Short mmCIF file of C-alpha atoms and ligand atoms in Angstrom, two decimals:
data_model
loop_
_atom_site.label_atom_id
_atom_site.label_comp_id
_atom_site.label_asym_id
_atom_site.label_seq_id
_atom_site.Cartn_x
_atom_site.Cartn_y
_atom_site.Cartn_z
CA UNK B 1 -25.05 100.93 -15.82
CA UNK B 2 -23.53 98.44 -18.89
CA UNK B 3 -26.12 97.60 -21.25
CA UNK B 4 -24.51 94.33 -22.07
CA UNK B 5 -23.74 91.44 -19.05
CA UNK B 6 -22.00 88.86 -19.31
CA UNK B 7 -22.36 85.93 -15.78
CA UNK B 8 -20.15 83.57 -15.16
CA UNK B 9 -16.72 81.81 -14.57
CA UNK B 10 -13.84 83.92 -14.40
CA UNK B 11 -10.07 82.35 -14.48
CA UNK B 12 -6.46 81.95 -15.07
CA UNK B 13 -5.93 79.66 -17.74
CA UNK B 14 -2.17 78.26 -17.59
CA UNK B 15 -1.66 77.82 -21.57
CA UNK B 16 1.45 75.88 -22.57
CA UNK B 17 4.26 77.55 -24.05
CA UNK B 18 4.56 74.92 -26.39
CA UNK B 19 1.90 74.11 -28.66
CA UNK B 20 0.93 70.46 -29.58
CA UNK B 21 1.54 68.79 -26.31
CA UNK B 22 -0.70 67.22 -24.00
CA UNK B 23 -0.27 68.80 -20.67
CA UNK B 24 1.91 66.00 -19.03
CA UNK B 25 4.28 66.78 -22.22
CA UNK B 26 3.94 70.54 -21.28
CA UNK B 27 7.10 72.47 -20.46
CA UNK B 28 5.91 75.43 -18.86
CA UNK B 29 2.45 77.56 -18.66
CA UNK B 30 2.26 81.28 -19.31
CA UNK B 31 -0.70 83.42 -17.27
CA UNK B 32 -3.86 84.76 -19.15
CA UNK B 33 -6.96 85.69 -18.32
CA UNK B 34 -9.64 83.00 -18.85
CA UNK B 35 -13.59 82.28 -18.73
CA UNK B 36 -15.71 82.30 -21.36
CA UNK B 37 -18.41 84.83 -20.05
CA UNK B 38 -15.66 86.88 -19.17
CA UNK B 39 -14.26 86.91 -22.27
CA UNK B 40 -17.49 87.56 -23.88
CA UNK B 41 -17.63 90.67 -21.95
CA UNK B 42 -14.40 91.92 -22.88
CA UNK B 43 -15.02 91.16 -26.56
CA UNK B 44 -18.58 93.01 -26.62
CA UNK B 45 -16.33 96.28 -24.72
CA UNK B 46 -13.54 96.00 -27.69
CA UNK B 47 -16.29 96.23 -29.69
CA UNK B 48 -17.48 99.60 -28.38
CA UNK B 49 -20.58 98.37 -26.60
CA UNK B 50 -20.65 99.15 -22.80
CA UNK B 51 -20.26 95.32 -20.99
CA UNK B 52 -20.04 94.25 -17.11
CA UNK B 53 -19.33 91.47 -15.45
CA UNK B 54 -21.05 89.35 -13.09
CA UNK B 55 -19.38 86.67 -10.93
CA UNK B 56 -16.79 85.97 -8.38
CA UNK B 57 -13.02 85.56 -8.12
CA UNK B 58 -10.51 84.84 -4.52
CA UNK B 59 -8.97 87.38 -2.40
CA UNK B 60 -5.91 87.06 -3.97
CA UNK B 61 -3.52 87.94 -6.33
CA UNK B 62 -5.09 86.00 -9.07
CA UNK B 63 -8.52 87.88 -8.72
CA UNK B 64 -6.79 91.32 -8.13
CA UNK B 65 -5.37 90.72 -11.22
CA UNK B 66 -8.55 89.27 -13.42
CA UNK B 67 -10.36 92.46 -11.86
CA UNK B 68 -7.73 94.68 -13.45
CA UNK B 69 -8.08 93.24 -16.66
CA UNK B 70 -11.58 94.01 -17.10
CA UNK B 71 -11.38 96.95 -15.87
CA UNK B 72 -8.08 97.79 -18.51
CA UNK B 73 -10.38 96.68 -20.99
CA UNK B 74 -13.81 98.99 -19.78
CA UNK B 75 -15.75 96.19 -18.40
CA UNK B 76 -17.42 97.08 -15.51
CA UNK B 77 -16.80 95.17 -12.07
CA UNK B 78 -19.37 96.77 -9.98
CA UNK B 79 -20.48 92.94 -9.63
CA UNK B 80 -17.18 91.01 -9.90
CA UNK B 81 -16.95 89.93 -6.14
CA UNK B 82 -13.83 88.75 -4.23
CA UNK B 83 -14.59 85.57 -2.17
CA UNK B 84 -12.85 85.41 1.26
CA UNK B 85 -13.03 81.76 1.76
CA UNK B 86 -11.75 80.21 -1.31
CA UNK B 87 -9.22 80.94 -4.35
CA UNK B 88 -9.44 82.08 -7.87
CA UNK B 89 -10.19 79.34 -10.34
CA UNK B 90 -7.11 78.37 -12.43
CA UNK B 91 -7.15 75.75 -15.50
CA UNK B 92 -4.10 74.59 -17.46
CA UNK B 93 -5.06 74.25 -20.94
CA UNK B 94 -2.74 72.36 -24.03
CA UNK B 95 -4.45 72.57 -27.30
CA UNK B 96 -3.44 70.20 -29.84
CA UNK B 97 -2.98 70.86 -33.40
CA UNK B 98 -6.50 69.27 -34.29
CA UNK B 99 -7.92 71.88 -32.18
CA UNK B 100 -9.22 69.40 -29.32
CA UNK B 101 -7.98 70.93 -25.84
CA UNK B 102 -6.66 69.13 -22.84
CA UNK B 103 -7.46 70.66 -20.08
CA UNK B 104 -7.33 70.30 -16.11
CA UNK B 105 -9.46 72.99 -13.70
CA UNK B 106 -8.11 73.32 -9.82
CA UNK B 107 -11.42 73.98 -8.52
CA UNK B 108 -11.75 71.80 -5.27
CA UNK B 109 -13.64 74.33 -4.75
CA UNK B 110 -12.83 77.57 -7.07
CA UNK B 111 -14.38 80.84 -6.23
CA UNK B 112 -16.03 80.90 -9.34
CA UNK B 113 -18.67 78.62 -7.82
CA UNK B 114 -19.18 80.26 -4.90
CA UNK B 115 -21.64 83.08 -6.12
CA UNK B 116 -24.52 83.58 -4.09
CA UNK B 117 -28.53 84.15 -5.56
CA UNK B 118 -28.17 86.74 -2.55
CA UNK B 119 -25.45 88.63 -4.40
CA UNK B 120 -27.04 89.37 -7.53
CA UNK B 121 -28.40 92.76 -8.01
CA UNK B 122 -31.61 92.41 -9.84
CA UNK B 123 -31.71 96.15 -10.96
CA UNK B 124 -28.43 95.79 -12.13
CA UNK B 125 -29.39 92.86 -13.96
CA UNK B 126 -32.55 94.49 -15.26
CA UNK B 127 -31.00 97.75 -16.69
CA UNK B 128 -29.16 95.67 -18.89
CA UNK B 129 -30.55 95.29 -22.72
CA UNK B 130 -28.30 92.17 -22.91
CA UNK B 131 -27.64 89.01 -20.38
CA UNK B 132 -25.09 86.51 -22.10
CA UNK B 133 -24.36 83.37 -20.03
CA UNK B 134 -23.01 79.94 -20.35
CA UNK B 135 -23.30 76.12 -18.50
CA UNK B 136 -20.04 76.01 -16.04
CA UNK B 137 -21.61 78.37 -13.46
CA UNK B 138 -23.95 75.69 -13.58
CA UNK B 139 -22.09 72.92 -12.41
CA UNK B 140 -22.36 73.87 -8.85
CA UNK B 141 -23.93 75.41 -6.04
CA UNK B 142 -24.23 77.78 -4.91
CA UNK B 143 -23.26 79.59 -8.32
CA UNK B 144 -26.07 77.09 -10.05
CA UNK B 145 -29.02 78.99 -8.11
CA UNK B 146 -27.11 82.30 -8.70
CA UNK B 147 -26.98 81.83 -12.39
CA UNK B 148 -30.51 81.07 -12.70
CA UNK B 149 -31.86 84.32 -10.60
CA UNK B 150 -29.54 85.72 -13.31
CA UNK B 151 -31.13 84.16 -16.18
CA UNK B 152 -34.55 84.69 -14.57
CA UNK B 153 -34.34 88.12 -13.66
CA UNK B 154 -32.98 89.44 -16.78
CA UNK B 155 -35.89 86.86 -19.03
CA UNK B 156 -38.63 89.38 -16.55
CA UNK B 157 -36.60 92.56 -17.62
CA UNK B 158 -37.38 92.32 -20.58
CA UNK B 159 -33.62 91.61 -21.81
CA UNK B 160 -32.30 89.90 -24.57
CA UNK B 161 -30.53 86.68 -23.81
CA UNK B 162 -27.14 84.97 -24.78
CA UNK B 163 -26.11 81.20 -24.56
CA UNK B 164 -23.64 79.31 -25.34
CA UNK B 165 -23.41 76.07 -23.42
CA UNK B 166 -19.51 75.51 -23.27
CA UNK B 167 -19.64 72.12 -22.60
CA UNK B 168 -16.76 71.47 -19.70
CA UNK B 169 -17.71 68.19 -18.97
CA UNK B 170 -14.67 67.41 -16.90
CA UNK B 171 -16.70 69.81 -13.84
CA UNK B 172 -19.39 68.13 -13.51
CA UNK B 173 -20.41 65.43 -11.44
CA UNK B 174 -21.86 63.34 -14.10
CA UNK B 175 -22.74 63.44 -17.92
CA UNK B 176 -26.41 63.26 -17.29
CA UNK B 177 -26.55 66.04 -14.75
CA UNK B 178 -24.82 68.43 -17.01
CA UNK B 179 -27.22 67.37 -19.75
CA UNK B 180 -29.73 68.34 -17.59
CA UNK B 181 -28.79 71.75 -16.94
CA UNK B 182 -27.69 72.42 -20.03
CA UNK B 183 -31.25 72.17 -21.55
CA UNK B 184 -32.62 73.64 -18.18
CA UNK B 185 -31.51 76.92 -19.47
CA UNK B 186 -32.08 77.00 -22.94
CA UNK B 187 -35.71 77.70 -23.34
CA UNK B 188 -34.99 81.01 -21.48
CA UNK B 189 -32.22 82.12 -24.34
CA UNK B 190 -33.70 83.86 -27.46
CA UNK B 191 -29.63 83.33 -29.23
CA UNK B 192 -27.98 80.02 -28.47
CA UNK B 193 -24.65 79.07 -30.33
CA UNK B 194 -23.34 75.45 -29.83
CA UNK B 195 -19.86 74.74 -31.37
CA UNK B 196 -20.38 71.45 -33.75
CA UNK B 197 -17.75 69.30 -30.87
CA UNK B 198 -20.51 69.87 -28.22
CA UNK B 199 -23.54 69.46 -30.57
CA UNK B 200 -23.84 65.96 -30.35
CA UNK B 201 -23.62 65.26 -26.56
CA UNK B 202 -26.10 68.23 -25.99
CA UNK B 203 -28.68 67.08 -29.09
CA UNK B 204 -28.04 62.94 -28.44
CA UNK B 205 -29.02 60.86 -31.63
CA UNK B 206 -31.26 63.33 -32.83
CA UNK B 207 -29.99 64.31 -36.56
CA UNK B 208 -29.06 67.56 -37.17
CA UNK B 209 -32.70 68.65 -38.13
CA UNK B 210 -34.49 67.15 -35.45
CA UNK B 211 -32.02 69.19 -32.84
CA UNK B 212 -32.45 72.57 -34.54
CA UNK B 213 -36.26 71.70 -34.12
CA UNK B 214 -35.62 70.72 -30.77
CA UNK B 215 -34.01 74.11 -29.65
CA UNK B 216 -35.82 75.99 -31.60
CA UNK B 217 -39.22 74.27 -30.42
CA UNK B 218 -38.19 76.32 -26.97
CA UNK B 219 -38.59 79.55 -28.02
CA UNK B 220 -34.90 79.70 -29.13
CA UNK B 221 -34.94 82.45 -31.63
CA UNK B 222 -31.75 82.81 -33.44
CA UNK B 223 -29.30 79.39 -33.29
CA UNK B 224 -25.83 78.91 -34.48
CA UNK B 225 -23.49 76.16 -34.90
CA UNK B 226 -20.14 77.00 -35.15
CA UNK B 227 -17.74 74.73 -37.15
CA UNK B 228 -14.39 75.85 -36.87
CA UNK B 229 -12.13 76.94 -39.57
CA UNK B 230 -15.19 75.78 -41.79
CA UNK B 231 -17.56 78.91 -40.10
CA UNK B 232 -20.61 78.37 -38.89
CA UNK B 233 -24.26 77.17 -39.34
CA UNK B 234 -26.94 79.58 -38.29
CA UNK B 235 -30.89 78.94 -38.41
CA UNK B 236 -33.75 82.01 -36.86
CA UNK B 237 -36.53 79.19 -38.10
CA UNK B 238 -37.41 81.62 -40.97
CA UNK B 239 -33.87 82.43 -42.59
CA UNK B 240 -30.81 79.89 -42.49
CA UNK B 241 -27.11 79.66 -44.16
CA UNK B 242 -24.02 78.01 -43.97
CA UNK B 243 -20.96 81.05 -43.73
CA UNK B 244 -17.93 79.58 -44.83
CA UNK B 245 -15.13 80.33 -42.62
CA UNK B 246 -12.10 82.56 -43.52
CA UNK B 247 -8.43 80.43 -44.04
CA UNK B 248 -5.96 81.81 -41.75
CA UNK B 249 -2.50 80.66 -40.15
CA UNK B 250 -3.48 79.62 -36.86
CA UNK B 251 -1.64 80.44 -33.40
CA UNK B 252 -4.01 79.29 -30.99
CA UNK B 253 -7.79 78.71 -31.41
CA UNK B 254 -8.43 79.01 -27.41
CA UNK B 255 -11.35 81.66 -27.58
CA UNK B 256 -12.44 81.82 -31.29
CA UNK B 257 -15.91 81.04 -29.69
CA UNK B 258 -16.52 83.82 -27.47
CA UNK B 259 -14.84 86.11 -30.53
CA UNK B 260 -17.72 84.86 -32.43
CA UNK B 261 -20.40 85.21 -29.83
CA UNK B 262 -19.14 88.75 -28.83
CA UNK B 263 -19.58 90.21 -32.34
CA UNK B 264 -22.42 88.61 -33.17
CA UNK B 265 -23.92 90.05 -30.07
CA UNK B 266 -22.71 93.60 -30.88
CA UNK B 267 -23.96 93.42 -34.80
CA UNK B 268 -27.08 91.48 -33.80
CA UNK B 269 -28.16 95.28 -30.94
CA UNK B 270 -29.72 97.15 -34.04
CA UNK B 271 -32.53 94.69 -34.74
CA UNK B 272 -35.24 94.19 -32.27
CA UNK B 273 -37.45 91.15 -33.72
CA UNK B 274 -34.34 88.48 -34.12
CA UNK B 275 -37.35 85.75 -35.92
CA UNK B 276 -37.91 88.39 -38.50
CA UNK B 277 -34.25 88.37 -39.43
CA UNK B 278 -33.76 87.69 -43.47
CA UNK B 279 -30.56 86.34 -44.92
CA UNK B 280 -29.51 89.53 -46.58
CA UNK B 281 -29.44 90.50 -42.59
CA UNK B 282 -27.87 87.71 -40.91
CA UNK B 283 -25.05 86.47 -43.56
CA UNK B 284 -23.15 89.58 -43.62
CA UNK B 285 -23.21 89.16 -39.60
CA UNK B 286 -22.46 85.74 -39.45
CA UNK B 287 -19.16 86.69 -41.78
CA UNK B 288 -18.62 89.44 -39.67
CA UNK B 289 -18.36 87.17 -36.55
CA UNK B 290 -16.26 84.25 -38.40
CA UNK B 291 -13.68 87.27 -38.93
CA UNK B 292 -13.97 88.08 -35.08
CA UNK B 293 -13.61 84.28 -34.73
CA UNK B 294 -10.15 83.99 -37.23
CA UNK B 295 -8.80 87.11 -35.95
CA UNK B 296 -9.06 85.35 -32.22
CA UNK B 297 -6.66 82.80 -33.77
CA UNK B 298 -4.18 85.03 -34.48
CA UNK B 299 -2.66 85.70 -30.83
CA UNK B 300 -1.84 83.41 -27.95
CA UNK B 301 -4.57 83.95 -25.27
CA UNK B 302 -8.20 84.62 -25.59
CA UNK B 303 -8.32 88.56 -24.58
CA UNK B 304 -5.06 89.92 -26.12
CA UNK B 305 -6.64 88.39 -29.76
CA UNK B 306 -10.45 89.67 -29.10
CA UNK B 307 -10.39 92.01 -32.18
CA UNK B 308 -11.90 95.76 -32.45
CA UNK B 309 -14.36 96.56 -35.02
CA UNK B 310 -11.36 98.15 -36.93
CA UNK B 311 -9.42 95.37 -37.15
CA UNK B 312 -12.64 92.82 -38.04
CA UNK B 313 -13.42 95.58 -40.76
CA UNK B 314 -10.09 95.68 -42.25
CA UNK B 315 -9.54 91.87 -42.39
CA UNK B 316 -12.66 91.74 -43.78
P1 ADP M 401 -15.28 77.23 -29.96
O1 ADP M 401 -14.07 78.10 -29.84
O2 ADP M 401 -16.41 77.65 -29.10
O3 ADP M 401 -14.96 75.75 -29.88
P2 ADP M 401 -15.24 77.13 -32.86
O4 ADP M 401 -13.97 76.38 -32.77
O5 ADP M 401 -16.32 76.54 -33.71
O6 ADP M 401 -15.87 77.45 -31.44
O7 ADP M 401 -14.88 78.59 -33.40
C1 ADP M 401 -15.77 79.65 -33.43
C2 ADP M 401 -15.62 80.43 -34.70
O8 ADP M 401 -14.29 80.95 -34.80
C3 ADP M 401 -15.86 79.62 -35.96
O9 ADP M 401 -17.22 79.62 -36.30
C4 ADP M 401 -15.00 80.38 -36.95
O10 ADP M 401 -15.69 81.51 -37.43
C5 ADP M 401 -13.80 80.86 -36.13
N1 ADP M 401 -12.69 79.91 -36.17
C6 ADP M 401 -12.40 78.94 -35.26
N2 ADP M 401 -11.30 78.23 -35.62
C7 ADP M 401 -10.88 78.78 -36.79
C8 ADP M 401 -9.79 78.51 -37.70
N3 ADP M 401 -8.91 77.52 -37.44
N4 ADP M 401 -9.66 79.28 -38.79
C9 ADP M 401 -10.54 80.27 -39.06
N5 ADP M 401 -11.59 80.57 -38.26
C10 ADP M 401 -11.76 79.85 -37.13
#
């Protein structure tokens, strides 16, 4: 059983051939594997540490295909389920040269949604060490209720657990109610990371200290706020740094994120007490995940640029 899981939305992103466009400008779309959790998953595998996958894709050629990615990349589908009644999730996604994405999900609905609290396997869930998870599976039932006996059963187990909100605003019914849910969740995540484009909506007018206090004040252990090309931002409460980020030529940023997450996730398995972390501990991770992050921007499409330790190590 895969130590590390990863629940969630898995997709076909349509990225534009051309970049700088908005996607009315767009040309044409090539095919790649999408979802943040999912990509998460295959980044923890590149980086040798034994990942699954937890969610649900159509009955089609779209979801045979996601499924065979994973599984091309070791990621265990034991729990990736094909849905009978509706189709794999697609999104078309133009990034702009500022970085800001425009992006449009066919979801009406997607079968990302459709997982069922019935369909997760809570020994599966509890033989993991790790449970990494996000906010879109949130969005709806019945994958809402599904997420949660996720998040639940893995917080009994005795796991460690992974958020990153992923703010996709544009699936949810209303601002408020994704608000909602997005704090719903954190108090049960012991390593958050917010990207600094989402940190305001999800911390309101609260200044920067005030939402690190917030989080933390749940029981958040380690947080990070990544920045970009500028790095990241992390805080444990006891130990806290800015990492500069490294300068690279950029190709497409789509995915730097779950880069990030992913190996800080793997660097962050050999240390049990995450409060008692010191900065000689957590900078030369932090650096070490801002080179998974650059290196992600080096390819067009999230899972072809998820690095290996070999690569982060000799761009570092
Ligand atoms: P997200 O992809 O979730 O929006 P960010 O854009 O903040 O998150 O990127 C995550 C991490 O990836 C950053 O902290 C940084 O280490 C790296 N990164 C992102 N964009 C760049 C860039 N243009 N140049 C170098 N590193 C980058």
């Amino acid at each position: 059983m895969p130590k590390a899981l990863c629940i969630g939305e898995l997709l076909i992103d349509f990225v534009s051939t051309t970049p700088d466009v908005t996607l009315a400008e767009a040309p044409g779309f090539v095919k790649a594997p999408g979802g943040a959790p999912a990509n998460v998953a295959v980044g923890l595998a590149k980086l040798g540490v034994d990942a699954g996958f937890i969610g649900k894709v159509g009955a089609d050629a779209f979801g045979d295909f996601l499924r065979e990615v994973l599984q091309q990349n070791s990621v265990d589908t034991a729990y990736l389920i094909a849905d009978e009644t509706s189709r794999t999730t697609l999104a078309f996604v133009a990034t702009r040269s500022d970085g800001m994405k425009d992006i449009t999900f066919y979801r009406h609905p997607g079968a990302d949604i459709q997982l069922a609290p019935d369909e997760i396997d809570i020994g599966y869930i509890q033989s993991a060490e790790l449970l990494h998870y996000g906010s879109v599976s949130l969005s709806h039932s019945p994958s809402r209720e599904a997420t949660l006996h996720a998040i639940r059963s893995a917080k009994a187990g005795g796991a460690r657990l992974s958020y990153d909100p992923n703010l996709r605003l544009m699936l949810w019914d209303n601002a408020d109610n994704a608000k909602r849910w997005i704090w719903e969740v954190m108090p049960y995540a012991d390593v958050v990371k917010i990207s600094d484009e989402e940190w305001e909506f999800v911390t309101g007018d609260a200044d920067f200290e005030e939402g690190i206090k917030r989080i933390l004040g749940l029981g958040v252990k380690l947080l990070v706020v990544t920045l970009g090309e500028r790095g990241c931002y992390y805080t444990n409460g006891f130990a806290d740094g800015f990492i500069d980020g490294f300068t690279v030529d950029v190709v497409d940023t789509l995915g730097a994120g779950d880069a990030f997450v992913a190996a800080m996730l793997a660097q962050l398995r050999q240390y049990m007490d995450l409060t008692a972390l010191e900065q000689e501990q957590l900078d030369p991770i932090m650096r070490y995940a801002n080179a998974a992050g650059a290196l992600a921007t080096q390819k067009v499409g999230v899972i072809p640029s998820l690095p290996t330790p070999s690569e982060i190590e000799s761009f570092l």
